[in-house]
Coordinates of C-alpha atoms in Angstrom, one line a residue:
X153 CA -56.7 -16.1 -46.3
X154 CA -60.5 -15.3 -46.4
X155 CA -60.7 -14.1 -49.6
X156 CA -58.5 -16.9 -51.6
X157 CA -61.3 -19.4 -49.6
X158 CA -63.8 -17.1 -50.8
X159 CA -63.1 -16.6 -54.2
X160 CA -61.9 -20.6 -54.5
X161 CA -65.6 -21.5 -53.7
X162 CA -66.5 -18.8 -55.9
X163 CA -64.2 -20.8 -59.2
X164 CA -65.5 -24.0 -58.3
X165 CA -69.1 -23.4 -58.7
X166 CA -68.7 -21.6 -61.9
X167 CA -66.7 -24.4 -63.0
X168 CA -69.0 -26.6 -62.0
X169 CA -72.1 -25.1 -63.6
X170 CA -69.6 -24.5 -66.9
X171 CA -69.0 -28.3 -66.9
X172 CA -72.6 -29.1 -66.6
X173 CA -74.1 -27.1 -69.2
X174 CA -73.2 -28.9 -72.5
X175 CA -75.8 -31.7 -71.0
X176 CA -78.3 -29.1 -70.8
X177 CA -80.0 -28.1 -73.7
X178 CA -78.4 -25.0 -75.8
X179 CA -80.9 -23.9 -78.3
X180 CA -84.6 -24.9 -79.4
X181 CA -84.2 -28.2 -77.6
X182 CA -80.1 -29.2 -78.8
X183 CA -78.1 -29.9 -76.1
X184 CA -73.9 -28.6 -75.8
X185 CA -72.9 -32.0 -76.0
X186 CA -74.2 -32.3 -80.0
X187 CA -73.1 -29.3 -81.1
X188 CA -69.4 -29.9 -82.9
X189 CA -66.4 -27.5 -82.1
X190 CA -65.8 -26.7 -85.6
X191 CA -68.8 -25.4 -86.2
X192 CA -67.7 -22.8 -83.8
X193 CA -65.4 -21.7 -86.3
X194 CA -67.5 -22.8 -89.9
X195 CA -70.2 -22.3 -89.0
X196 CA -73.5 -24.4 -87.3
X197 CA -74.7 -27.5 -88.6
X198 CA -77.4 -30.2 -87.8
X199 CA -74.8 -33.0 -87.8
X200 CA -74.3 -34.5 -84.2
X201 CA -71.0 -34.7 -82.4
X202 CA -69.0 -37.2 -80.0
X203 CA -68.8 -36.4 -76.2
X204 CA -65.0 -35.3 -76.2
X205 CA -65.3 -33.7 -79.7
X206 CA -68.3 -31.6 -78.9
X207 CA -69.1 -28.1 -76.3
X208 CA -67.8 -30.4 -73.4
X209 CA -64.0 -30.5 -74.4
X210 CA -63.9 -26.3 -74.0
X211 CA -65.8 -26.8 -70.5
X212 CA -63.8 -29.3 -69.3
X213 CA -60.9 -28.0 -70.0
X214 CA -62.1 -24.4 -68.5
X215 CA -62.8 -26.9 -65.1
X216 CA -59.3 -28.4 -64.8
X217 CA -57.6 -25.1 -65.3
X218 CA -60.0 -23.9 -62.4
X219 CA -58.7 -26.8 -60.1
X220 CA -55.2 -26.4 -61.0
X221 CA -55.7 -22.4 -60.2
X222 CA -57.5 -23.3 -56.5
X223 CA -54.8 -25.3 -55.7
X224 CA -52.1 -23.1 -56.7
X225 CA -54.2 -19.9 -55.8
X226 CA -53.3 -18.8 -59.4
X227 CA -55.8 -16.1 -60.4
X228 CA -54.3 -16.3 -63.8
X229 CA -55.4 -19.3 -63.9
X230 CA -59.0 -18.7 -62.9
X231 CA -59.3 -15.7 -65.2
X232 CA -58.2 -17.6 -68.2
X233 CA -60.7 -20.1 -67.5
X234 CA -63.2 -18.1 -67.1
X235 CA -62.4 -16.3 -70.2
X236 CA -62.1 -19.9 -72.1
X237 CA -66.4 -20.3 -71.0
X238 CA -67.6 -17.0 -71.7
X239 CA -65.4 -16.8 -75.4
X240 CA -66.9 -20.4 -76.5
X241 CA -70.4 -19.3 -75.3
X242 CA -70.2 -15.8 -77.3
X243 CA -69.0 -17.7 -80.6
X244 CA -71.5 -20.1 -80.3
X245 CA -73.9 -17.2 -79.9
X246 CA -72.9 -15.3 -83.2
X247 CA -73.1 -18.7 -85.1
X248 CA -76.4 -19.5 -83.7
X249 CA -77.6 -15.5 -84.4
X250 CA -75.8 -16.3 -88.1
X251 CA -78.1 -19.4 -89.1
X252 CA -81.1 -18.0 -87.6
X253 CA -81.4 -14.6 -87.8
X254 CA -81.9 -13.5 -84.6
X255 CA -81.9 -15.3 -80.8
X256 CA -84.9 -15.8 -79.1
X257 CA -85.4 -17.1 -75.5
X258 CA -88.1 -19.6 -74.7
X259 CA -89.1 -23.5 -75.5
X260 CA -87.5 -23.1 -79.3
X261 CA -84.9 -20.2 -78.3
X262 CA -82.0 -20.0 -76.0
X263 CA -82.3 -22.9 -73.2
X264 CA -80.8 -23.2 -69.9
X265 CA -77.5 -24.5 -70.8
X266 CA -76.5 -21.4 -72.4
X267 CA -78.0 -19.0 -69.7
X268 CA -75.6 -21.7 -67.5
X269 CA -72.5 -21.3 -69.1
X270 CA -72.7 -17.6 -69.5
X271 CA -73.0 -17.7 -65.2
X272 CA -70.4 -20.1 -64.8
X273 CA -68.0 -17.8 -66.9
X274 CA -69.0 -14.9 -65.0
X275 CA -68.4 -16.9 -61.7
X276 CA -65.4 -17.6 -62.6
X277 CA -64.0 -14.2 -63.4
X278 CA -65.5 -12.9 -60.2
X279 CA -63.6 -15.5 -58.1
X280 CA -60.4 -14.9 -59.6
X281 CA -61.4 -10.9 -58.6
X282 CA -62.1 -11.5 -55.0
X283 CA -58.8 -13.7 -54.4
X284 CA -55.7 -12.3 -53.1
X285 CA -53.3 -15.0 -55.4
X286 CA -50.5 -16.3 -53.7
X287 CA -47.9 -13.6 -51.3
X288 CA -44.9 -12.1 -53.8
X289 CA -41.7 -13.9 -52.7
X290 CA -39.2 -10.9 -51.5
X291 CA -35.6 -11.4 -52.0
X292 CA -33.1 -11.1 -50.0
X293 CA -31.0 -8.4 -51.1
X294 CA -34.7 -6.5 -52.2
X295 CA -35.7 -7.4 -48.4
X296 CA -32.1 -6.2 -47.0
X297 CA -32.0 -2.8 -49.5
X298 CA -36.2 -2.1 -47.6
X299 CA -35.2 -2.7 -44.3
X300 CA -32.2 -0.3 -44.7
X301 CA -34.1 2.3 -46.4
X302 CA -37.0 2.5 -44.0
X303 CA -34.1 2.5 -41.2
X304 CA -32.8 5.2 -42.9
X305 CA -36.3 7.3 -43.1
X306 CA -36.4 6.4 -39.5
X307 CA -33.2 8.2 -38.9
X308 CA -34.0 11.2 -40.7
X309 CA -37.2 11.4 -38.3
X310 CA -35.1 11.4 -35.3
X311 CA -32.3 14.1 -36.6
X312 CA -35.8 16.4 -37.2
X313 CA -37.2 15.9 -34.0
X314 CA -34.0 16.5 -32.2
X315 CA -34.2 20.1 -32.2
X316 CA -36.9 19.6 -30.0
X317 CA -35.2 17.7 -26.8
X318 CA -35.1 13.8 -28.6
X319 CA -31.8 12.2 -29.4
X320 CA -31.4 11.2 -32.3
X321 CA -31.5 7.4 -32.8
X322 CA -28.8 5.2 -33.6
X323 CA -28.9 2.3 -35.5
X324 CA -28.6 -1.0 -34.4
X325 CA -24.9 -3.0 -34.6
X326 CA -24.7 -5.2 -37.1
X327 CA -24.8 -9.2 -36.6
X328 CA -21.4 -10.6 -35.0
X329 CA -19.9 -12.8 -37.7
X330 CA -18.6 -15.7 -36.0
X331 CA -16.2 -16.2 -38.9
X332 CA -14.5 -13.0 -38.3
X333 CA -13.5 -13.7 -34.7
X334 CA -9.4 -13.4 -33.7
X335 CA -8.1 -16.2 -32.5
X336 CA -6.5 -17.0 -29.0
X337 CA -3.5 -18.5 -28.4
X338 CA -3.0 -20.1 -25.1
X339 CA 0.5 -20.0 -23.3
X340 CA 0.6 -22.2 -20.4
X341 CA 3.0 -20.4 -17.7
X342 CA 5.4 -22.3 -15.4
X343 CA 4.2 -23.0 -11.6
X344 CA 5.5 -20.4 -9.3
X345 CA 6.9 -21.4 -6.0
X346 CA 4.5 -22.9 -3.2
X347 CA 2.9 -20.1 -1.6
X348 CA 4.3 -19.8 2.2
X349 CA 3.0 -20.3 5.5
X350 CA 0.2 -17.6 6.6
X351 CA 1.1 -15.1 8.8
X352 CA 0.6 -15.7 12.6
X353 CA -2.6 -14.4 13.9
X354 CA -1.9 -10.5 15.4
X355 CA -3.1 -10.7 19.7
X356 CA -5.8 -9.4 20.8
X357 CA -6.2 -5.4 20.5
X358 CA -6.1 -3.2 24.2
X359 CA -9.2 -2.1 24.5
X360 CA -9.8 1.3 23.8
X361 CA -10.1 3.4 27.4
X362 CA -13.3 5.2 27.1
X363 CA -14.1 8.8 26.5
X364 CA -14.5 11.1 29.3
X365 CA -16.6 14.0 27.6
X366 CA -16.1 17.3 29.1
X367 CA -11.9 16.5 30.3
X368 CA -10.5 17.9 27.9
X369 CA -12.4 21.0 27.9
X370 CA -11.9 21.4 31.8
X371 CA -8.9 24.6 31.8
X372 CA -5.6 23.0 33.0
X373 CA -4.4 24.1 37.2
X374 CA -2.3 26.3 37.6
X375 CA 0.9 25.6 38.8
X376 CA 2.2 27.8 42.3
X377 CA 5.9 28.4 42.8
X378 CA 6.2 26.5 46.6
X379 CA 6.9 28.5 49.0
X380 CA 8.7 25.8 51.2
X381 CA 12.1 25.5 52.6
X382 CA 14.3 23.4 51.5
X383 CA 16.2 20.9 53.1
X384 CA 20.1 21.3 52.4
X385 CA 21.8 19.2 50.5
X386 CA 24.9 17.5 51.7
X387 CA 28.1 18.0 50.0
X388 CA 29.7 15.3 48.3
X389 CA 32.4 14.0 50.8
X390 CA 34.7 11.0 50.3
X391 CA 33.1 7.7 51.9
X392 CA 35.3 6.8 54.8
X393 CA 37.8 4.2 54.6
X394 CA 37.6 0.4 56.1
X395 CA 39.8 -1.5 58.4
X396 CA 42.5 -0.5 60.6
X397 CA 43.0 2.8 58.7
X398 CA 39.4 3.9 59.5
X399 CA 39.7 6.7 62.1
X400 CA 38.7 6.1 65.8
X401 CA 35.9 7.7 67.2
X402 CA 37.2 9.2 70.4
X403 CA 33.3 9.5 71.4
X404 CA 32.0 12.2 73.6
X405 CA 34.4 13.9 76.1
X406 CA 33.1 16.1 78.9
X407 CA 31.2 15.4 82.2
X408 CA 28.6 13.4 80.3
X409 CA 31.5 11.3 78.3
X410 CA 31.1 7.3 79.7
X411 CA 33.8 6.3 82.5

């Protein structure tokens, strides 16, 4: 960005300075703007010349090719204009060198519109030099085929470093193609029956008697054979019938029997 603003004010001064050089004066005093265009090419004469059909046309031309170029940051451009200035500058000097001899500088030799034009020429090549032009458009198969290559060189890395502990890297998964995806079908099902009543609520837990530590280690008593007598049983005799069939008591006889 710096150097297309660069060279861009570089081309526009030595356009500028091409421009204005036919109204300067050339040689011995004769300005660019008198001097006709084909006497570039048959040779120099002392007849005059109109404004368009004179040194003017090359320069002005040379300047809209440099405005065209800035705005399209064409170097191209610039460079051809540039070579347009310094190429009708030369031929003017060999036709000039021609009809006198030999060039002199000074009041009746080469003037300042000559040095001028020979700098804005030069001015112009250098600022198509120091511009970048405009960024090369990449495809997108080119960009695709360099993104996959340097991937690739990348992968190559890994597999050579994984001798030494690294795994090796995997690529990333391509881009999900929305186009691709399977459809779903939806299939309603029928309602089930109505889900029942919830269970009662379970009562409340027995609480849990607490632990005693140490009772179950305690060792169990021992249990003694007893030693006591006894008591006899009585034998299973038939219960005694009721009513008049009962048997009578006669009671106690003797001396102590009642009287």
């Amino acid at each position: 960005m710096v150097r297309n603003v660069l060279g861009s004010l570089i081309a526009l001064i030595g356009a500028t300075a091409a421009v204005w050089s036919p109204f300067r004066p050339w040689y011995d005093g004769r300005h660019g703007s008198d001097i006709r265009i084909e006497d570039l090419f048959n040779g120099l004469t002392d007849g005059g010349a109109t404004l368009f059909g004179s040194l003017l046309l090359p320069m002005a031309f040379a300047g809209l090719l440099t405005l065209i170029g800035v705005v399209l940051r064409s170097r191209l451009l610039i460079t051809l204009a540039g070579l347009v200035v310094l190429g009708c500058t030369i031929l003017w000097m060999v036709r000039q060198g021609q009809r006198t001899g030999e060039l002199a500088a000074g009041a009746h030799g080469l003037g300042i519109g000559a040095a001028t034009a020979l700098g804005g020429g030069a001015l112009l090549i250098l600022g198509a030099l120091v511009m970048r032009g405009r960024p090369r458009r990449v495809p997108a198969h080119e960009d695709y085929n360099d993104a996959h290559d340097a991937r690739d060189a990348y992968d190559s890395y890994d597999e050579d470093r994984a001798g030494y502990g690294r795994a090796p890297h995997r690529p990333p998964p391509d881009a999900w193609d929305r186009s691709h995806q399977p459809t779903r079908t939806w299939h309603p099902q029928p309602p089930g029956p109505a889900p029942g009543p919830p269970p009662p609520p379970t009562g409340p837990q027995a609480p849990t008697p607490p632990v005693e530590w140490g009772r179950n280690q305690r060792p169990a008593p021992e249990h003694r054979p007893d030693d006591r007598p006894t008591r006899p049983t009585r034998p299973d005799w038939p219960a005694p019938p009721d009513g008049p069939e009962a048997p009578h008591d006669p009671g106690p006889s003797g001396p102590d029997a009642p009287r």
